[in-house]
XYZ file of C-alpha atoms in Angstrom:
727
model
C 109.254 103.175 153.417
C 112.225 101.839 151.513
C 114.580 103.628 153.887
C 112.927 101.878 156.810
C 113.282 98.533 155.037
C 116.958 99.129 154.382
C 117.835 100.177 157.888
C 115.723 97.384 159.332
C 117.812 95.050 157.209
C 120.976 96.609 158.569
C 119.818 96.373 162.167
C 119.191 92.688 161.679
C 122.471 92.381 159.792
C 120.833 90.638 156.894
C 122.355 90.364 153.488
C 121.165 93.252 151.281
C 118.089 92.258 149.307
C 116.645 93.615 146.065
C 113.550 94.893 147.834
C 115.682 97.216 149.922
C 117.045 99.070 146.909
C 114.004 101.091 145.931
C 114.228 104.866 145.675
C 114.398 106.086 149.299
C 113.075 109.584 148.557
C 111.465 111.677 145.820
C 114.470 113.535 144.463
C 114.121 117.279 143.997
C 115.719 118.186 140.668
C 116.940 121.512 142.033
C 119.072 119.815 144.703
C 119.904 116.720 142.697
C 123.524 117.541 141.821
C 124.350 118.789 145.316
C 122.783 115.681 146.883
C 124.631 113.312 144.579
C 127.947 115.054 145.173
C 127.444 114.984 148.946
C 126.578 111.264 148.975
C 129.531 110.376 146.729
C 131.947 112.474 148.799
C 130.682 110.842 151.997
C 131.253 107.359 150.563
C 134.783 108.203 149.444
C 135.618 109.770 152.824
C 134.168 106.947 154.924
C 135.426 103.952 152.994
C 138.674 104.979 151.287
C 140.724 104.343 154.405
C 138.330 101.857 156.033
C 139.427 98.630 154.425
C 137.289 95.574 155.055
C 138.876 92.319 156.167
C 137.309 90.513 153.210
C 136.127 91.839 149.830
C 139.064 94.264 149.784
C 139.575 94.297 146.026
C 135.867 94.588 145.269
C 135.338 97.387 147.777
C 138.430 99.348 146.592
C 137.305 99.003 142.972
C 133.844 100.310 143.826
C 135.282 103.291 145.704
C 137.499 104.183 142.731
C 134.466 104.211 140.451
C 132.622 106.459 142.896
C 135.624 108.820 142.937
C 135.286 109.239 139.157
C 131.567 109.947 139.529
C 132.427 112.539 142.171
C 134.720 114.315 139.676
C 131.895 114.277 137.118
C 129.347 115.615 139.610
C 131.620 118.407 140.840
C 132.201 119.529 137.257
C 128.476 119.442 136.357
C 127.655 121.355 139.513
C 130.100 124.125 138.550
C 129.215 124.125 134.848
C 125.444 124.316 135.347
C 125.342 126.430 138.500
C 124.109 123.606 140.690
C 120.867 123.223 138.720
C 119.825 120.419 136.388
C 117.212 122.506 134.579
C 119.624 123.039 131.649
C 120.600 119.371 131.401
C 118.911 117.071 128.864
C 115.927 115.174 130.396
C 117.542 111.787 129.796
C 120.641 112.995 131.661
C 118.447 113.886 134.663
C 116.935 110.383 134.615
C 120.427 108.876 134.616
C 121.463 111.073 137.548
C 118.476 109.865 139.538
C 119.492 106.310 138.744
C 123.001 107.175 139.922
C 121.508 108.148 143.281
C 120.188 104.606 143.666
C 123.540 103.122 142.679
C 125.329 105.248 145.267
C 122.785 104.384 147.898
C 123.112 100.658 147.200
C 126.886 101.021 147.322
C 126.650 102.524 150.784
C 124.441 99.679 152.000
C 126.820 97.047 150.656
C 129.977 98.707 151.975
C 128.398 99.238 155.396
C 127.419 95.584 155.432
C 130.985 94.483 154.721
C 132.369 96.712 157.472
C 129.809 95.790 160.131
C 129.526 92.041 159.573
C 131.633 89.503 161.410
C 134.637 87.930 159.723
C 133.266 84.424 159.691
C 129.933 85.542 158.291
C 131.647 87.450 155.481
C 133.730 84.370 154.790
C 130.661 82.136 154.567
C 128.890 84.679 152.342
C 131.966 85.331 150.208
C 130.474 84.255 146.882
C 127.106 85.911 147.508
C 128.635 89.259 148.483
C 131.029 89.130 145.534
C 127.943 88.725 143.373
C 126.456 91.896 144.879
C 129.585 93.846 143.926
C 129.454 92.451 140.399
C 125.787 93.454 140.098
C 126.742 97.026 140.993
C 129.502 96.975 138.368
C 126.961 95.949 135.759
C 124.569 98.698 136.800
C 127.375 101.255 136.591
C 128.236 100.015 133.086
C 124.590 100.340 132.005
C 124.427 103.825 133.465
C 127.567 104.907 131.623
C 126.297 103.451 128.352
C 122.997 105.333 128.416
C 124.248 108.632 129.850
C 124.166 111.296 127.086
C 127.743 112.518 127.509
C 127.674 114.040 124.044
C 124.878 116.422 125.069
C 126.470 117.798 128.232
C 129.365 120.178 128.799
C 132.472 118.305 129.945
C 136.137 119.216 130.024
C 138.610 117.000 128.202
C 140.152 115.506 131.346
C 136.758 114.657 132.852
C 135.615 113.080 129.592
C 138.823 110.992 129.458
C 138.273 109.723 133.002
C 134.689 108.763 132.164
C 135.761 106.939 129.007
C 138.461 105.078 130.931
C 135.924 104.074 133.575
C 133.577 102.913 130.823
C 136.240 100.669 129.275
C 137.161 99.214 132.666
C 133.494 98.512 133.445
C 133.091 96.603 130.175
C 136.043 94.384 131.080
C 134.965 93.781 134.673
C 134.111 90.233 135.680
C 132.872 88.584 138.811
C 135.813 88.582 141.216
C 135.964 86.024 144.009
C 139.186 86.292 145.969
C 141.062 82.985 145.798
C 142.633 83.420 149.223
C 139.244 84.103 150.771
C 137.829 81.038 149.059
C 140.707 78.941 150.375
C 139.865 80.048 153.900
C 136.188 79.310 153.318
C 136.988 75.792 152.136
C 139.178 75.303 155.192
C 136.303 76.363 157.460
C 134.077 73.803 155.777
C 136.820 71.194 156.123
C 136.621 71.608 159.906
C 132.913 70.887 159.621
C 133.671 67.730 157.636
C 136.216 66.557 160.210
C 133.768 66.897 163.073
C 131.117 65.273 160.891
C 133.399 62.245 160.566
C 134.032 62.080 164.293
C 137.509 63.653 164.153
C 138.618 66.713 166.090
C 140.932 69.007 164.073
C 144.399 69.511 165.562
C 144.789 72.574 167.752
C 147.542 73.859 165.462
C 145.168 73.920 162.480
C 142.476 75.726 164.427
C 144.973 78.253 165.779
C 146.394 78.903 162.311
C 142.906 79.497 160.912
C 141.359 81.612 163.664
C 144.337 83.476 165.075
C 146.841 83.861 162.241
C 144.511 84.046 159.250
C 141.405 85.706 160.693
C 143.009 87.700 163.488
C 140.576 86.387 166.116
C 143.083 86.617 168.910
C 141.106 86.474 172.168
C 138.002 85.001 173.782
C 136.055 88.264 173.503
C 136.373 88.519 169.716
C 135.639 84.808 169.388
C 132.480 85.224 171.465
C 131.423 88.122 169.238
C 131.744 85.861 166.192
C 129.566 83.232 167.869
C 126.893 85.780 168.766
C 126.854 87.113 165.207
C 126.413 83.664 163.672
C 123.651 82.856 166.165
C 121.931 86.099 165.236
C 121.929 85.111 161.581
C 120.208 81.828 162.404
C 117.395 83.699 164.150
C 117.069 86.806 161.998
C 117.004 85.148 158.588
C 113.942 83.067 159.487
C 114.806 80.098 157.268
C 116.115 81.952 154.199
C 119.770 81.789 155.194
C 122.541 80.106 153.229
C 124.137 77.939 154.425
C 121.046 76.528 156.174
C 120.517 76.908 159.895
C 121.502 73.306 160.619
C 124.921 73.877 159.031
C 125.308 77.243 160.756
C 124.649 75.520 164.078
C 127.562 73.252 163.267
C 129.815 76.250 162.636
C 128.671 77.871 165.882
C 129.565 74.699 167.760
C 133.005 74.580 166.119
C 133.764 78.220 166.945
C 132.608 77.703 170.533
C 134.876 74.690 170.914
C 137.784 76.583 169.340
C 137.226 79.497 171.684
C 137.762 77.362 174.774
C 140.513 75.250 173.227
C 142.552 78.240 172.035
C 141.834 80.802 174.745
C 140.759 78.697 177.714
C 138.485 79.872 180.528
C 139.267 83.511 181.190
C 138.503 84.005 184.884
C 138.992 87.752 184.391
C 135.457 87.755 183.032
C 134.069 86.783 186.428
C 134.885 89.838 188.638
C 132.979 92.245 186.423
C 129.843 90.239 187.169
C 130.518 89.837 190.879
C 131.516 93.426 191.574
C 128.906 94.983 189.349
C 127.232 98.291 190.049
C 123.582 98.507 190.966
C 122.692 99.366 187.374
C 124.513 96.270 186.177
C 122.675 94.209 188.790
C 119.370 95.521 187.512
C 120.400 94.701 183.966
C 121.476 91.208 184.966
C 118.250 90.728 186.867
C 116.320 91.659 183.765
C 118.246 89.144 181.699
C 117.799 86.327 184.197
C 114.105 87.134 184.599
C 113.698 86.996 180.843
C 115.430 83.643 180.800
C 112.968 82.248 183.290
C 110.028 83.957 181.617
C 110.986 82.061 178.483
C 111.133 78.717 180.286
C 107.357 78.330 180.326
C 104.852 77.796 177.574
C 101.193 76.838 177.548
C 100.536 73.220 176.553
C 97.316 72.435 174.662
C 94.955 70.529 176.960
C 94.600 67.636 174.540
C 98.360 67.012 174.713
C 98.327 66.501 178.509
C 97.658 63.157 180.164
C 94.376 63.330 182.135
C 96.027 61.457 185.012
C 99.421 63.145 185.431
C 98.463 66.419 183.673
C 101.927 66.304 182.072
C 102.757 66.471 178.371
C 102.249 62.980 176.959
C 105.314 61.204 175.572
C 103.648 57.951 174.523
C 99.874 58.489 174.193
C 97.792 55.301 174.127
C 94.076 54.590 173.758
C 92.224 52.332 176.203
C 89.015 50.368 175.596
C 86.752 53.316 176.501
C 88.310 55.435 173.743
C 90.116 57.790 176.134
C 93.791 58.626 175.621
C 96.412 58.582 178.393
C 100.176 58.563 178.644
C 101.350 54.944 178.664
C 103.233 55.227 181.951
C 100.340 56.826 183.823
C 97.595 54.466 182.680
C 99.846 51.434 183.182
C 100.465 52.515 186.781
C 96.711 53.031 187.239
C 95.970 49.495 186.085
C 98.803 48.000 188.140
C 97.223 49.513 191.235
C 94.178 47.312 190.621
C 91.779 49.791 189.014
C 89.434 48.299 186.419
C 87.679 51.492 185.365
C 88.545 54.453 183.154
C 89.966 57.281 185.313
C 88.183 59.931 183.270
C 84.735 58.466 182.600
C 84.407 55.835 185.325
C 83.395 53.184 182.774
C 84.581 49.615 183.359
C 87.362 48.507 181.034
C 86.441 45.682 178.672
C 90.144 44.833 178.253
C 93.541 46.150 179.263
C 94.962 46.570 175.779
C 96.818 49.840 175.134
C 96.676 51.014 171.507
C 99.298 53.637 170.487
C 97.736 56.938 169.427
C 100.230 57.639 166.648
C 98.289 60.565 165.205
C 98.310 62.413 168.521
C 101.963 61.575 169.096
C 102.876 63.108 165.729
C 100.840 66.221 166.563
C 102.660 66.537 169.890
C 106.013 66.150 168.110
C 105.084 68.863 165.616
C 103.958 71.215 168.370
C 107.135 70.619 170.375
C 109.259 71.253 167.297
C 107.405 74.481 166.490
C 107.911 75.783 170.031
C 111.508 74.601 170.411
C 110.558 72.215 173.206
C 112.617 69.065 173.696
C 110.431 65.979 173.474
C 111.881 62.513 173.926
C 110.619 59.754 171.696
C 108.533 56.956 173.125
C 110.432 53.799 174.151
C 111.533 51.622 171.291
C 109.198 48.784 170.440
C 106.917 47.421 167.752
C 104.565 50.368 168.179
C 107.220 53.053 168.193
C 107.136 55.453 165.288
C 110.289 56.892 163.676
C 111.315 60.472 164.324
C 109.375 62.430 161.670
C 111.591 65.477 161.787
C 115.098 64.181 161.240
C 115.935 67.249 159.196
C 115.501 69.417 162.267
C 118.045 67.464 164.292
C 121.505 68.979 164.779
C 124.218 67.897 162.369
C 126.727 65.351 163.542
C 129.401 68.037 163.373
C 127.484 70.195 165.881
C 126.938 67.180 168.115
C 130.613 66.206 168.137
C 131.838 69.763 168.664
C 129.406 70.377 171.523
C 130.388 67.065 173.066
C 134.047 68.117 173.073
C 133.100 71.526 174.475
C 131.066 69.916 177.249
C 134.017 67.798 178.353
C 136.283 70.853 178.368
C 133.872 72.951 180.447
C 133.188 70.208 182.973
C 136.934 69.732 183.436
C 137.297 73.394 184.408
C 134.148 73.220 186.515
C 135.813 70.434 188.487
C 139.404 71.655 188.727
C 139.453 75.362 187.907
C 139.806 78.353 190.181
C 136.707 79.860 191.748
C 136.506 82.393 188.942
C 136.949 79.697 186.293
C 134.215 77.606 187.898
C 131.830 80.549 187.767
C 132.544 81.191 184.091
C 132.339 77.467 183.296
C 128.932 77.250 185.007
C 127.715 80.173 182.951
C 128.922 78.593 179.716
C 127.353 75.261 180.647
C 124.095 77.074 181.332
C 124.233 78.649 177.876
C 125.270 75.446 176.136
C 122.441 73.549 177.827
C 119.860 75.931 176.407
C 119.711 74.148 173.045
C 118.949 70.529 172.371
C 118.649 67.426 174.474
C 121.936 66.185 172.987
C 123.853 69.002 174.648
C 122.088 68.410 177.948
C 122.922 64.748 177.694
C 126.606 65.370 176.927
C 126.989 67.797 179.813
C 125.469 65.369 182.293
C 127.437 62.416 180.917
C 130.631 64.435 181.294
C 129.926 64.637 185.039
C 128.688 68.208 185.423
C 125.854 67.567 187.897
C 127.898 66.867 191.062
C 130.139 69.873 190.395
C 127.153 72.134 189.776
C 125.670 70.804 193.012
C 128.809 71.846 194.898
C 128.649 75.304 193.326
C 125.076 75.772 194.571
C 126.481 76.451 198.029
C 128.878 79.115 196.746
C 128.846 82.504 198.468
C 129.371 84.108 195.076
C 125.855 85.142 193.960
C 126.717 84.918 190.254
C 128.193 81.441 190.645
C 125.074 80.316 192.494
C 122.747 81.809 189.883
C 124.635 80.219 187.018
C 124.821 76.804 188.664
C 121.132 76.617 189.598
C 120.081 77.870 186.158
C 122.372 75.309 184.535
C 120.744 72.665 186.723
C 117.332 73.879 185.556
C 118.334 73.613 181.905
C 119.801 70.149 182.385
C 116.647 68.955 184.148
C 114.568 69.648 181.040
C 115.997 66.467 179.517
C 114.058 63.589 181.075
C 117.074 61.318 181.453
C 118.815 64.009 183.475
C 115.956 64.185 185.967
C 116.947 60.811 187.382
C 120.615 61.799 187.379
C 119.836 64.891 189.441
C 117.509 63.103 191.841
C 119.918 60.182 192.303
C 122.911 62.440 192.945
C 123.575 62.543 196.678
C 122.574 65.849 198.331
C 121.602 67.372 194.987
C 117.892 67.793 195.718
C 118.710 69.124 199.160
C 121.130 71.661 197.681
C 118.508 72.899 195.214
C 116.031 73.310 198.076
C 118.653 75.197 200.075
C 118.995 77.665 197.200
C 115.209 77.965 197.119
C 115.163 78.752 200.837
C 118.288 80.844 201.288
C 119.502 81.761 197.790
C 121.695 84.855 197.595
C 119.563 86.465 194.886
C 115.896 86.485 193.947
C 116.786 85.014 190.583
C 118.560 82.051 192.177
C 115.561 81.290 194.392
C 113.146 81.533 191.473
C 115.335 79.309 189.306
C 115.464 76.747 192.095
C 111.645 76.733 192.203
C 111.533 76.246 188.437
C 113.990 73.355 188.786
C 111.741 71.663 191.346
C 108.809 72.083 188.991
C 110.789 70.485 186.172
C 111.852 67.569 188.364
C 108.325 67.056 189.706
C 107.110 66.258 186.192
C 108.092 62.671 187.048
C 105.352 61.188 189.238
C 107.729 59.119 191.346
C 109.678 62.234 192.371
C 106.736 64.320 193.583
C 106.598 62.670 196.994
C 110.360 62.823 197.417
C 110.424 66.561 196.641
C 107.542 67.321 198.986
C 109.249 65.372 201.782
C 112.507 67.317 201.411
C 112.897 69.517 204.463
C 111.695 73.062 203.803
C 110.796 72.580 200.121
C 107.026 73.115 200.319
C 107.428 75.869 202.922
C 109.825 77.744 200.653
C 107.556 77.345 197.640
C 104.625 78.642 199.674
C 106.662 81.623 200.835
C 107.722 82.376 197.262
C 104.088 82.178 196.175
C 103.130 84.720 198.840
C 106.027 87.139 198.614
C 107.835 86.530 195.320
C 107.978 88.530 192.141
C 105.361 87.774 189.448
C 107.824 85.359 187.849
C 108.604 83.805 191.226
C 104.928 83.344 192.011
C 104.488 81.577 188.674
C 107.425 79.278 189.383
C 106.105 78.472 192.841
C 102.464 77.863 191.948
C 103.316 75.535 189.054
C 105.638 73.549 191.306
C 102.974 73.344 194.032
C 100.395 72.273 191.495
C 102.633 69.457 190.316
C 103.213 68.317 193.887
C 99.483 68.420 194.640
C 98.787 65.866 191.888
C 100.309 63.215 194.182
C 97.653 62.219 196.718
C 100.188 61.395 199.448
C 101.485 64.984 199.466
C 98.253 66.456 200.805
C 99.162 66.265 204.475
C 102.632 67.652 203.914
C 101.283 70.604 201.943
C 98.769 71.407 204.666
C 101.472 71.325 207.345
C 103.754 73.556 205.272
C 101.156 76.290 204.789
C 100.652 75.664 201.090
C 96.860 75.780 201.421
C 96.893 79.290 202.852
C 99.333 80.439 200.161
C 97.191 78.941 197.386
C 94.042 80.556 198.773
C 95.746 83.932 198.844
C 97.094 83.377 195.322
C 93.567 83.176 193.912
C 93.484 86.951 194.191
C 96.429 87.263 191.791
C 95.396 87.065 188.137
C 98.796 85.734 187.081
C 98.574 82.559 189.174
C 94.876 82.249 190.068
C 94.126 79.417 187.626
C 96.947 77.211 188.863
C 96.161 77.998 192.504
C 92.514 76.966 192.092
C 93.589 73.821 190.255
C 95.966 72.848 193.050
C 93.275 73.483 195.675
C 90.848 71.294 193.741
C 93.360 68.452 193.914
C 94.080 68.980 197.614
C 90.344 69.038 198.332
C 90.064 65.415 197.200
C 91.382 64.451 200.632
C 89.193 64.973 203.728
C 92.144 66.557 205.501
C 92.593 68.936 202.591
C 88.922 69.857 202.640
C 89.107 70.546 206.366
C 92.141 72.780 205.868
C 90.480 74.755 203.080
C 87.272 75.229 205.115
C 89.338 76.884 207.840
C 90.550 79.503 205.363
C 87.997 82.305 205.502
C 88.985 83.671 202.104
C 88.802 80.323 200.279
C 85.103 80.253 199.505
C 84.999 83.919 198.510
C 88.040 83.431 196.294
C 86.560 80.455 194.463
C 83.235 82.197 193.919
C 85.032 85.333 192.780
C 86.893 83.266 190.218
C 83.630 81.750 189.004
C 82.401 85.282 188.484
C 85.427 86.990 186.916
C 87.972 84.311 186.121
C 89.127 82.914 182.818
C 87.332 79.870 181.363
C 90.017 77.628 182.868
C 89.810 79.473 186.160
C 86.032 79.048 186.324
C 86.470 75.383 185.499
C 88.919 74.885 188.340
C 86.857 76.939 190.777
C 83.657 74.945 190.272
C 85.685 71.708 190.485
C 87.110 72.865 193.812
C 83.665 73.750 195.171
C 82.346 70.356 194.100
C 85.139 68.535 195.913
C 84.679 70.749 198.955
C 81.094 69.558 199.163
C 82.002 65.918 198.542
C 84.875 65.656 200.993
C 84.193 68.483 203.470
C 81.074 67.069 205.059
C 77.666 68.586 205.655
C 79.030 71.710 207.330
C 81.160 72.555 204.308
C 78.268 71.814 201.940
C 75.949 74.123 203.866
C 78.624 76.819 203.880
C 78.936 76.577 200.108
C 75.159 76.449 199.731
C 74.711 79.695 201.639
C 77.250 81.568 199.550
C 75.596 84.601 197.940
C 75.161 84.718 194.150
C 76.260 81.110 193.734
C 72.967 80.051 192.125
C 73.279 82.580 189.338
C 76.927 81.718 188.737
C 76.213 77.996 188.452
C 73.265 78.728 186.158
C 75.498 80.862 183.944
C 78.252 78.268 183.907
C 75.839 75.556 182.794
C 75.327 77.385 179.512
C 78.510 79.404 178.972
C 81.249 77.315 180.585
C 83.604 74.843 178.992
C 82.459 71.255 178.579
C 84.179 70.241 181.802
C 82.902 73.280 183.654
C 79.319 72.479 182.619
C 79.744 68.928 183.845
C 81.110 70.107 187.183
C 78.325 72.658 187.575
C 75.709 69.963 186.932
C 77.331 67.670 189.501
C 77.427 70.509 192.016
C 73.697 71.113 191.546
C 72.940 67.442 192.156
C 75.095 67.407 195.300
C 73.060 70.281 196.699
C 69.805 68.558 195.867
C 70.851 65.460 197.796
C 72.072 67.292 200.904
C 70.243 66.930 204.209
C 68.639 70.353 203.761
C 67.245 69.124 200.481
C 64.055 71.117 200.638
C 65.781 74.398 201.253
C 68.348 73.595 198.650
C 65.683 72.695 196.138
C 63.979 76.059 196.632
C 67.237 77.896 196.469
C 68.464 76.050 193.418
C 65.211 75.587 191.555
C 66.134 78.275 189.088
C 69.089 76.389 187.760
C 68.325 72.788 188.726
C 65.615 72.850 186.110
C 68.208 74.149 183.683
C 70.444 71.203 184.559
C 67.921 68.671 183.423
C 66.504 70.774 180.632
C 69.982 71.052 179.222
C 70.726 67.373 179.726
C 72.370 67.099 176.319
C 75.137 69.389 177.475
C 75.996 67.850 180.838
C 77.103 64.471 182.126
C 74.175 62.331 183.338
C 76.152 60.561 186.052
C 78.339 61.573 188.939
C 82.014 61.894 188.042
C 84.048 59.017 189.359
C 87.186 61.069 189.212
C 88.013 64.602 188.342
C 91.768 64.311 188.117
C 91.592 64.834 184.380
C 89.147 67.703 184.731
C 91.336 70.101 186.659
C 92.532 72.525 184.023
C 95.521 74.789 184.428
C 97.738 76.704 182.106
C 100.316 73.999 182.288
C 103.948 74.981 181.888
C 107.052 73.010 181.029
C 110.668 74.019 180.913
C 112.268 74.896 177.586
C 115.733 76.199 176.717
C 116.552 79.577 178.179
C 118.187 82.424 176.166
């Protein structure tokens, strides 16, 4: 168990911990001397000529001590025939303790060899303390070992006594030169913190001359190592993650300042083998898979179905996003969209408790969430400690300007690499996304979308996706001439599957703004391409497409366009796919609000069977959306559609079941559906057919809504997804 803990620690490159230094095995006394000698010899062989960049004196001193122990072990092995049975019992205990000391020495030396230079520099004092702890354990071991009771030659005894005297004099050693470099590294952090950029000569002296980081590849390796520490230490890292993020930003800036954009990196991606293409596809797919996360229903506005940024309470007690409910009232509505109740006043009261909960949830999931507009009701940011340090902000700002400059004026290879680096930089924090857009990246990324280089196109559209996560960038993208059209062109004719899927995800991100939904749907070929991706795409592509189509369907004026583009047929077919069925049913329920949408759905032979199948076997959300769609089909599809739904086999039992086992919204929809049937022109036949569960509707009146829903826009439930930073 301890061995697993130690090697797990090594795999994650964590600093050695006390818990890892338990006895890894039950030592067999017969093989004890041979095992100790083998371990000591292996340490001397591996590390005598393998000098670490830092901790040189400490590591050399430890190896010299192990060399003396190796002499002792070789002599005991010869003197006692390889067996410890003749040794005093307390000597055997000390030898077992020596095994642990040797094992800990190996862990520490391996750690110093395998860690990055900058990480060793930052951990200089801590690692020096580990070496000193080992020195103290060696001293204790030498003091308690019964040398007087064992056979030793004079020269071996003299070496042991000399080692004992040296161990007593040993003190904690922290290399002054290493500490000077560490202070210099922190001084760079202070300069950026104060809004100053260190001179290039100082950065070059530190990274190139002192640390030997002489090219972009080694600099990138240092960045990756520091980023790994932020993730793997799970909050127990020193310096803290916020400071480490500042160092990462400084190293990234120094990489581009000192070594520029190396366009030699680009051909290996373009001219990759099929295996490399598969690997890249896996990485890109994972990026997009990580761009979606389920939002709790209570955090979504019942009108827009988007994550609320400024939740407010109206007179009926319902909560909506300020922008959505304000637009509703401006359109002349005097009732609550969710309950249908008349509003006693138009006052909007900030729901600060819910806003804080949304902020906490966004922080926990790494999702960027802009604060509500400033005003008397605005609350301060409750998580200032989680914000990036000013040093990280300033360094990333300088890096953004550098990358955009090469994106604008570099060679084709440099543009491809710059787009990739912008994509990666835009994965963390709205500040970075803001800097990149402010530096002018969007028009240059737009131009790169039409590149015939598949990697350049993938990087540019993914960078555009990451930038669009920041709400302020949505308007920048939509206002940029030909930008929306270029994204749609990638969706339609992208050179790779990943590029097309990323374009769909970008449209979904942009369509989070209500005013853009109509503009996106009207873009030539956009809805057709999304429908095609929903039919024929990969599982990830289908998810991208259906969420985008759902967003577009929340705008009532898009119904006709979606029917013309074949979205209805694609959504009906998607109900047979478990991965996207919920969203497809939700989108259909919204389209069915329009008579034209109801007519289009009625023409789809598989629609009714798909909705009933979802009521039977779907998830709770899926059942909720399916019964909502059937209700709207009856309301807006006319008598023929109602009779068609009424004659569907097994529907009575499904509605009856949903009345008692469904979600609150599903029960309300099922009750409304029963009442619609009872009021249809074939009322008598319907009453006979539905008597089994119509009685249940009224018997269970405490669980269902007593009145007809005035609107169901807030009752369509989907596993909503929003974009978050990719990896």
